[in-house]
Structure formats: C-alpha cells, structure tokens
Amino acid sequence: MAFKQDLNNQFARMGKVLGSGRRLELLDYLAQGARSVEQLATVSGLSVANTSQHLQKMQQAGLVRAERHGKQIFYQLADNEVIALMTVLRGLAERHLAEVREMVSMHLTRRDGLEPVSAEELLARAWSGLVTVLDVRPPEEYAAGHVPGAVNISAERLREKIAMLDPSREVIAYCRGPYCTFSFEAVALLRAEGFSARRLEAGFPEWKQAGHPIETEHTPLELTHD
Amino acid sequence: MAFKQDLNNQFARMGKVLGSGRRLELLDYLAQGARSVEQLATVSGLSVANTSQHLQKMQQAGLVRAERHGKQIFYQLADNEVIALMTVLRGLAERHLAEVREMVSMHLTRRDGLEPVSAEELLARAWSGLVTVLDVRPPEEYAAGHVPGAVNISAERLREKIAMLDPSREVIAYCRGPYCTFSFEAVALLRAEGFSARRLEAGFPEWKQAGHPIETEHTPLELTHD
DNA sequence: TTTTCATTCAATCATGTTATTGAATGAACA
DNA sequence: TGTTCATTCAATAACATGATTGAATGAAAA
C-alpha cells in the first residue's frame, strides 16, 4: 500500500504549508488579490527574504503561483478554492478550539446587536439602490477587486471622510474577511455618528470565492482569471 | 495587530496537524467511523504509542475527539466538516501538484471508460430497486455505517463470493474514498465476470458528509452523532 | 481490593523548520 | 551592453517535530 502512503505524503505537503501563522497571514493578503513580494513583506512586517521563502514554499505546495510583471513578481492564489480551504479550516477551529472562540468573542463582538448581512441580502439590496456598500480596506486592495458599486474609504480615514456618505442611506460595510476588525470598527463609528450601518457577514475573498460579481479598478494588478 | 497574528497561529495549530501523511492516513480511517487506538495502529501499521501521540495531537488541534467505551478509548472525527476539509485539500493537490496527478492517473484510471455514478444518481436508482449497491470495505467499516441497503463483500473476498450477486442487476460499488483502490478493483473484476458495474464517484465519508442517509449495523461503534 | 491491559507518558535521537544575514541572480530598462 | 534593483540563494543558529524505547497510569473487570 505504498500508493496510499505516497499520496497522503503529497497531500501533507499542502498541509505543512498551512501549519504556519505567518503563511496563513500571507494567504490572507493574497486572498485580496495579487501582490508583489515587497508589498507582502511590507504589509506583513516580515523581511523580504523571509517573505520570499514562505511564498516559494507555498508555490511548491501548489497554493500560490507567481507571475512576473515588469520588474516585480506578483504572487496570487493558485485558485479560489484556497479561500474555501481557509474558510473550512477556520470554521473548524472556531468550533473546536476554545482559544479561538475566546479571541473571537473578545475582539469581534458586535456591540450593536445586529445580525450581519448575508451576501445574498446585499446583492438584493444593492440592486435596489437603497444602500451604500462601503469597502473599508486599503485602496490597493480595493483596486485589485471589490463588490460592484462599493465606495472605498479605508478604515483609517473613515472618521475624516465620513461626510462623503449620505446619512439617509443604510451602509453595509465589508473588509478582508470574517476576522478582519476594520468593518467592525467602521460599523461602530458609523452608528455612533447616527448612521444606520451593518456589516457584511464575510469579507471580499469569500464574496469572490462564492462566484459573485466583481468590479476591478484598472487591470495591471488583476492578473489571469482562470 | 497582535490579534491577527494570534488568531492565525491558532489556525496554524490545525494546519500543522494536516502536515503529516501518517496523520492524514489516520484521519482517512477515522472518516469511516470511530476506532480504538489499537485498531488504528493495526490498520495503519504504526506502533500503538506512535498512533496514540498522533491522535493526541489531532485532538489538541480540535480535529478529533476521544470517548471511552469499556476498556478502550475510541477516537472519532470532531465533526463532519473534517471530511470537507480533506476533500478541498485533495482537490487542490490534485489540480496543482503534478506528482498527485501522475499518481492518480497511474493507479486509478478507470479502464472501463465509464463515468462514475454521482451520489444523487445512486440515490435515485437505489430507490427504484434496480441496482445492487456494493460496499467493498472491510466488515468493521461497513458495520460502523454504510449506504442504506448496501451489500458488504470486502474487496479481498469478492472473487470467492461473487456468486452472491445477481448478475442481472447493475452493481454500483463504493469504498473508503476517491483514492481508495478497492472499488476500482471491484468494478474491474465484476466487469470481467460479465456484470454491469460502475463506481460511486466518492466514498462513504463523502456520502456521510453530504448529509445522505446512513444505515448502521449495531450501535456500540457508532458514537454520539452531533 | 487486586489484577488486567489499553493507553499514555518520558526520555532520547535523528531530522526538519524558521528567521536572519549578506551575497548572488537575472530580467527589465536605458 | 551595461546598470539597476526586486527577488532569490546559501549558510547559520535556535527551535520544533517524529519515531522509538520501556516504564507508568488508571479505569474496568474479577
């Protein structure tokens, strides 16, 4: 039965790569769109060499792929199922690891007591034109792909730019994923300022993975879409 | 942003556990149903102590849980999403790792040229009563849960017991999962003997995970079903 | 209470992994 | 053709992991 063992060893190559918090963080950023090594190093706080090594491991394991554009090499997820993989992994962790449950309930409790908005609900309501969809991620991530019609005000600058939003319309905010704090903060701020605001249930990667429509700013960053 | 790092480190605990072929093999067996440490050690060929250590790691990572019954401790998957996790992982590996594609095409090519049967098709046709559903796994695994109405003849003994099957009915065979060779061998043998035979697309774990009905022989092995 | 025995623990060695440094590629652009 | 500079490589040290022993638990059965 060497076949079974060999096969499981191959699957384990992919598993190993998921066994480092640093790499999971890099995958998180890559789930927003393609990024150069330097961009990833900056955003994750790792050295460029270290980032490069992690990216190569992930590439060898088939989770990401690289493509040169001009002087830089852009990495991206090998396919959208990587997002599904992380979603399942996180769901299991949240259900079975007490530490995760605690951390999540400490940091991500919605003080507003409102249910998050599902992707389907957002689609229906955005279509009706009665809500403002707000993307609170940094501009580069917005540029690489966002929910159609979404307005981009990064979480950092929301306080100063809040006047740009129409107070008569409900706001639905989203960010990088279910554990990204930006949208929680944004909703809290908006509600404090008298807005009617709710969070999208998940983030942009999950939206993309579900096959919902996507809008792109300009195309240099948005590479081959298989 | 210590929160993000801590959270990813927690998720990585679960990832680490997927980074060993041995553990993936144990998870495969557990996906068939609950098993004692000794049973798992026997079937996987590992020492009891080594098996125990792997099981404990998986338990700490929240992938499996343990329950004592009499003198033995039975391990089982923490929940059915573990099967989904492995399905996504394997799908990614099969798509992006050349080695996996090669191994699969070497060992699992269907020489019969027939498409496998989907779970939905099996349900429809089994209900009509015109097909024999054949479980070619070992009897213990059949006992711990199987497709309703399935006949159990383990792959080893199929040749000697083939006369028990009605040659006028089509046979749909299944085993442990998409990479288990039993059902491929069974279909080849049956077709050589003049049967009309096809494979179920996936195996019993995937059937269970999809929420399809399950039949159990007796209950001591089938523990709490949350 | 005592015995039994499936499971776990503890200690060890060999092996693999991570982060860091500084140097080396090598494709792109002038 | 030569220069630039983003990325990768190579070497190292600290650390984590896996398999193997044999002994130690401790719950169940006698």
Tab-separated table of N, CA and C in Angstrom, chain B residues 35-123:
chain	number	residue	atom	x	y	z
B	35	ARG	N	-12.870	4.507	15.983
B	35	ARG	CA	-11.894	3.421	16.053
B	35	ARG	C	-11.093	3.540	17.346
B	36	SER	N	-10.697	2.402	17.909
B	36	SER	CA	-9.831	2.430	19.090
B	36	SER	C	-8.388	2.659	18.647
B	37	VAL	N	-7.550	3.059	19.594
B	37	VAL	CA	-6.147	3.319	19.296
B	37	VAL	C	-5.496	2.071	18.694
B	38	GLU	N	-5.805	0.928	19.290
B	38	GLU	CA	-5.175	-0.301	18.820
B	38	GLU	C	-5.621	-0.632	17.384
B	39	GLN	N	-6.908	-0.488	17.122
B	39	GLN	CA	-7.395	-0.736	15.765
B	39	GLN	C	-6.685	0.150	14.763
B	40	LEU	N	-6.564	1.427	15.118
B	40	LEU	CA	-5.915	2.369	14.206
B	40	LEU	C	-4.453	2.016	14.006
B	41	ALA	N	-3.800	1.589	15.090
B	41	ALA	CA	-2.394	1.213	14.984
B	41	ALA	C	-2.258	0.015	14.047
B	42	THR	N	-3.132	-0.958	14.204
B	42	THR	CA	-3.066	-2.157	13.364
B	42	THR	C	-3.274	-1.813	11.899
B	43	VAL	N	-4.333	-1.081	11.629
B	43	VAL	CA	-4.696	-0.820	10.238
B	43	VAL	C	-3.694	0.106	9.553
B	44	SER	N	-3.025	0.962	10.328
B	44	SER	CA	-2.087	1.898	9.715
B	44	SER	C	-0.655	1.375	9.754
B	45	GLY	N	-0.408	0.332	10.539
B	45	GLY	CA	0.934	-0.216	10.620
B	45	GLY	C	1.872	0.583	11.514
B	46	LEU	N	1.337	1.528	12.272
B	46	LEU	CA	2.177	2.289	13.215
B	46	LEU	C	2.182	1.588	14.572
B	47	SER	N	3.163	1.928	15.412
B	47	SER	CA	3.156	1.397	16.769
B	47	SER	C	2.014	2.045	17.550
B	48	VAL	N	1.592	1.364	18.593
B	48	VAL	CA	0.494	1.895	19.392
B	48	VAL	C	0.868	3.240	20.006
B	49	ALA	N	2.082	3.347	20.530
B	49	ALA	CA	2.489	4.595	21.173
B	49	ALA	C	2.513	5.737	20.164
B	50	ASN	N	3.028	5.451	19.011
B	50	ASN	CA	3.109	6.473	17.975
B	50	ASN	C	1.706	6.900	17.525
B	51	THR	N	0.850	5.918	17.337
B	51	THR	CA	-0.535	6.219	16.969
B	51	THR	C	-1.180	7.104	18.030
B	52	SER	N	-0.977	6.730	19.283
B	52	SER	CA	-1.554	7.490	20.391
B	52	SER	C	-1.094	8.937	20.369
B	53	GLN	N	0.187	9.132	20.088
B	53	GLN	CA	0.692	10.506	20.077
B	53	GLN	C	0.089	11.328	18.947
B	54	HIS	N	-0.021	10.706	17.783
B	54	HIS	CA	-0.636	11.423	16.670
B	54	HIS	C	-2.088	11.763	16.987
B	55	LEU	N	-2.792	10.817	17.575
B	55	LEU	CA	-4.198	11.061	17.900
B	55	LEU	C	-4.324	12.201	18.908
B	56	GLN	N	-3.406	12.242	19.858
B	56	GLN	CA	-3.486	13.319	20.845
B	56	GLN	C	-3.230	14.683	20.210
B	57	LYS	N	-2.285	14.714	19.287
B	57	LYS	CA	-2.045	15.977	18.598
B	57	LYS	C	-3.290	16.426	17.844
B	58	MET	N	-3.921	15.482	17.189
B	58	MET	CA	-5.112	15.838	16.425
B	58	MET	C	-6.246	16.266	17.348
B	59	GLN	N	-6.282	15.650	18.534
B	59	GLN	CA	-7.311	16.037	19.491
B	59	GLN	C	-7.064	17.453	19.996
B	60	GLN	N	-5.807	17.748	20.303
B	60	GLN	CA	-5.487	19.101	20.771
B	60	GLN	C	-5.785	20.149	19.706
B	61	ALA	N	-5.640	19.741	18.461
B	61	ALA	CA	-5.913	20.678	17.368
B	61	ALA	C	-7.400	20.735	17.037
B	62	GLY	N	-8.198	19.935	17.716
B	62	GLY	CA	-9.642	20.017	17.508
B	62	GLY	C	-10.159	19.269	16.297
B	63	LEU	N	-9.361	18.371	15.734
B	63	LEU	CA	-9.839	17.626	14.568
B	63	LEU	C	-10.529	16.325	14.949
B	64	VAL	N	-10.132	15.747	16.073
B	64	VAL	CA	-10.773	14.510	16.525
B	64	VAL	C	-11.098	14.630	18.006
B	65	ARG	N	-11.959	13.717	18.484
B	65	ARG	CA	-12.203	13.677	19.921
B	65	ARG	C	-12.252	12.225	20.378
B	66	ALA	N	-12.071	12.024	21.674
B	66	ALA	CA	-11.947	10.684	22.226
B	66	ALA	C	-13.085	10.416	23.201
B	67	GLU	N	-13.429	9.139	23.292
B	67	GLU	CA	-14.512	8.738	24.184
B	67	GLU	C	-14.220	7.324	24.659
B	68	ARG	N	-14.319	7.107	25.952
B	68	ARG	CA	-14.050	5.760	26.456
B	68	ARG	C	-15.299	4.895	26.392
B	69	HIS	N	-15.117	3.657	25.927
B	69	HIS	CA	-16.189	2.656	25.938
B	69	HIS	C	-15.589	1.380	26.471
B	70	GLY	N	-15.913	1.030	27.695
B	70	GLY	CA	-15.311	-0.152	28.311
B	70	GLY	C	-13.835	0.091	28.541
B	71	LYS	N	-13.011	-0.844	28.140
B	71	LYS	CA	-11.582	-0.697	28.374
B	71	LYS	C	-10.878	0.141	27.316
B	72	GLN	N	-11.568	0.376	26.214
B	72	GLN	CA	-10.893	1.055	25.124
B	72	GLN	C	-11.324	2.503	24.957
B	73	ILE	N	-10.480	3.256	24.329
B	73	ILE	CA	-10.798	4.639	24.003
B	73	ILE	C	-10.998	4.732	22.501
B	74	PHE	N	-12.166	5.214	22.124
B	74	PHE	CA	-12.482	5.336	20.703
B	74	PHE	C	-12.305	6.776	20.265
B	75	TYR	N	-11.562	6.957	19.202
B	75	TYR	CA	-11.406	8.279	18.596
B	75	TYR	C	-12.363	8.396	17.424
B	76	GLN	N	-12.831	9.630	17.187
B	76	GLN	CA	-13.646	9.886	16.008
B	76	GLN	C	-13.417	11.319	15.551
B	77	LEU	N	-13.842	11.623	14.350
B	77	LEU	CA	-13.686	12.982	13.842
B	77	LEU	C	-14.472	13.946	14.720
B	78	ALA	N	-13.924	15.128	14.922
B	78	ALA	CA	-14.586	16.135	15.755
B	78	ALA	C	-15.912	16.551	15.124
B	79	ASP	N	-15.942	16.697	13.839
B	79	ASP	CA	-17.216	16.837	13.142
B	79	ASP	C	-17.031	16.547	11.649
B	80	ASN	N	-18.140	16.447	10.945
B	80	ASN	CA	-18.067	16.004	9.545
B	80	ASN	C	-17.367	16.991	8.628
B	81	GLU	N	-17.204	18.219	9.070
B	81	GLU	CA	-16.504	19.197	8.239
B	81	GLU	C	-15.037	18.821	8.042
B	82	VAL	N	-14.510	17.954	8.906
B	82	VAL	CA	-13.142	17.479	8.700
B	82	VAL	C	-13.061	16.753	7.358
B	83	ILE	N	-14.121	16.050	7.013
B	83	ILE	CA	-14.160	15.372	5.712
B	83	ILE	C	-14.172	16.413	4.591
B	84	ALA	N	-14.946	17.471	4.787
B	84	ALA	CA	-14.979	18.541	3.783
B	84	ALA	C	-13.603	19.169	3.630
B	85	LEU	N	-12.925	19.367	4.765
B	85	LEU	CA	-11.583	19.941	4.731
B	85	LEU	C	-10.657	19.083	3.883
B	86	MET	N	-10.689	17.783	4.096
B	86	MET	CA	-9.816	16.896	3.333
B	86	MET	C	-10.207	16.878	1.863
B	87	THR	N	-11.480	16.979	1.600
B	87	THR	CA	-11.931	16.992	0.201
B	87	THR	C	-11.378	18.207	-0.530
B	88	VAL	N	-11.466	19.373	0.097
B	88	VAL	CA	-10.954	20.584	-0.540
B	88	VAL	C	-9.436	20.498	-0.709
B	89	LEU	N	-8.764	20.036	0.341
B	89	LEU	CA	-7.302	19.904	0.296
B	89	LEU	C	-6.879	18.983	-0.846
B	90	ARG	N	-7.532	17.843	-0.959
B	90	ARG	CA	-7.169	16.889	-2.001
B	90	ARG	C	-7.479	17.430	-3.382
B	91	GLY	N	-8.589	18.141	-3.483
B	91	GLY	CA	-8.930	18.715	-4.782
B	91	GLY	C	-7.858	19.685	-5.235
B	92	LEU	N	-7.407	20.541	-4.316
B	92	LEU	CA	-6.342	21.488	-4.643
B	92	LEU	C	-5.074	20.743	-5.025
B	93	ALA	N	-4.723	19.729	-4.259
B	93	ALA	CA	-3.498	18.982	-4.536
B	93	ALA	C	-3.591	18.317	-5.902
B	94	GLU	N	-4.753	17.773	-6.208
B	94	GLU	CA	-4.884	17.082	-7.488
B	94	GLU	C	-4.791	18.073	-8.648
B	95	ARG	N	-5.267	19.277	-8.438
B	95	ARG	CA	-5.215	20.259	-9.512
B	95	ARG	C	-3.836	20.889	-9.684
B	96	HIS	N	-3.104	21.041	-8.576
B	96	HIS	CA	-1.888	21.860	-8.662
B	96	HIS	C	-0.580	21.126	-8.405
B	97	LEU	N	-0.630	19.880	-7.989
B	97	LEU	CA	0.614	19.136	-7.781
B	97	LEU	C	0.728	18.056	-8.860
B	98	ALA	N	1.723	18.226	-9.712
B	98	ALA	CA	1.903	17.293	-10.822
B	98	ALA	C	2.060	15.862	-10.313
B	99	GLU	N	2.777	15.711	-9.175
B	99	GLU	CA	3.006	14.373	-8.642
B	99	GLU	C	1.684	13.676	-8.335
B	100	VAL	N	0.756	14.427	-7.778
B	100	VAL	CA	-0.523	13.819	-7.421
B	100	VAL	C	-1.275	13.414	-8.685
B	101	ARG	N	-1.285	14.295	-9.656
B	101	ARG	CA	-1.982	13.961	-10.905
B	101	ARG	C	-1.429	12.678	-11.514
B	102	GLU	N	-0.105	12.599	-11.507
B	102	GLU	CA	0.517	11.388	-12.064
B	102	GLU	C	0.126	10.133	-11.298
B	103	MET	N	0.251	10.211	-9.973
B	103	MET	CA	-0.056	9.035	-9.170
B	103	MET	C	-1.494	8.607	-9.374
B	104	VAL	N	-2.382	9.598	-9.413
B	104	VAL	CA	-3.799	9.263	-9.573
B	104	VAL	C	-4.041	8.633	-10.940
B	105	SER	N	-3.433	9.200	-11.980
B	105	SER	CA	-3.714	8.647	-13.308
B	105	SER	C	-3.044	7.280	-13.487
B	106	MET	N	-1.946	7.051	-12.748
B	106	MET	CA	-1.304	5.738	-12.808
B	106	MET	C	-2.153	4.654	-12.143
B	107	HIS	N	-2.663	4.984	-10.962
B	107	HIS	CA	-3.282	3.931	-10.154
B	107	HIS	C	-4.787	3.857	-10.256
B	108	LEU	N	-5.403	4.955	-10.607
B	108	LEU	CA	-6.858	4.964	-10.500
B	108	LEU	C	-7.567	5.156	-11.835
B	109	THR	N	-6.864	4.948	-12.920
B	109	THR	CA	-7.532	5.108	-14.204
B	109	THR	C	-8.614	4.054	-14.354
B	110	ARG	N	-9.766	4.506	-14.751
B	110	ARG	CA	-10.832	3.538	-14.988
B	110	ARG	C	-10.677	3.005	-16.404
B	111	ARG	N	-10.298	1.745	-16.501
B	111	ARG	CA	-10.084	1.120	-17.808
B	111	ARG	C	-11.409	0.869	-18.494
B	112	ASP	N	-12.478	0.902	-17.717
B	112	ASP	CA	-13.781	0.621	-18.315
B	112	ASP	C	-14.300	1.805	-19.131
B	113	GLY	N	-13.715	2.979	-18.921
B	113	GLY	CA	-14.156	4.137	-19.693
B	113	GLY	C	-15.533	4.649	-19.326
B	114	LEU	N	-16.055	4.198	-18.183
B	114	LEU	CA	-17.389	4.665	-17.783
B	114	LEU	C	-17.280	5.769	-16.748
B	115	GLU	N	-18.206	6.689	-16.801
B	115	GLU	CA	-18.252	7.729	-15.793
B	115	GLU	C	-18.649	7.133	-14.454
B	116	PRO	N	-18.086	7.640	-13.348
B	116	PRO	CA	-18.574	7.192	-12.047
B	116	PRO	C	-19.985	7.712	-11.794
B	117	VAL	N	-20.651	7.058	-10.856
B	117	VAL	CA	-22.029	7.418	-10.514
B	117	VAL	C	-22.014	8.482	-9.425
B	118	SER	N	-22.797	9.519	-9.579
B	118	SER	CA	-22.869	10.536	-8.522
B	118	SER	C	-23.774	10.039	-7.397
B	119	ALA	N	-23.618	10.667	-6.238
B	119	ALA	CA	-24.439	10.288	-5.087
B	119	ALA	C	-25.921	10.445	-5.402
B	120	GLU	N	-26.263	11.500	-6.115
B	120	GLU	CA	-27.668	11.758	-6.436
B	120	GLU	C	-28.224	10.656	-7.327
B	121	GLU	N	-27.414	10.273	-8.313
B	121	GLU	CA	-27.862	9.213	-9.219
B	121	GLU	C	-28.044	7.904	-8.457
B	122	LEU	N	-27.091	7.617	-7.561
B	122	LEU	CA	-27.222	6.384	-6.784
B	122	LEU	C	-28.503	6.399	-5.968
B	123	LEU	N	-28.774	7.519	-5.326
B	123	LEU	CA	-29.986	7.611	-4.514
B	123	LEU	C	-31.218	7.304	-5.351
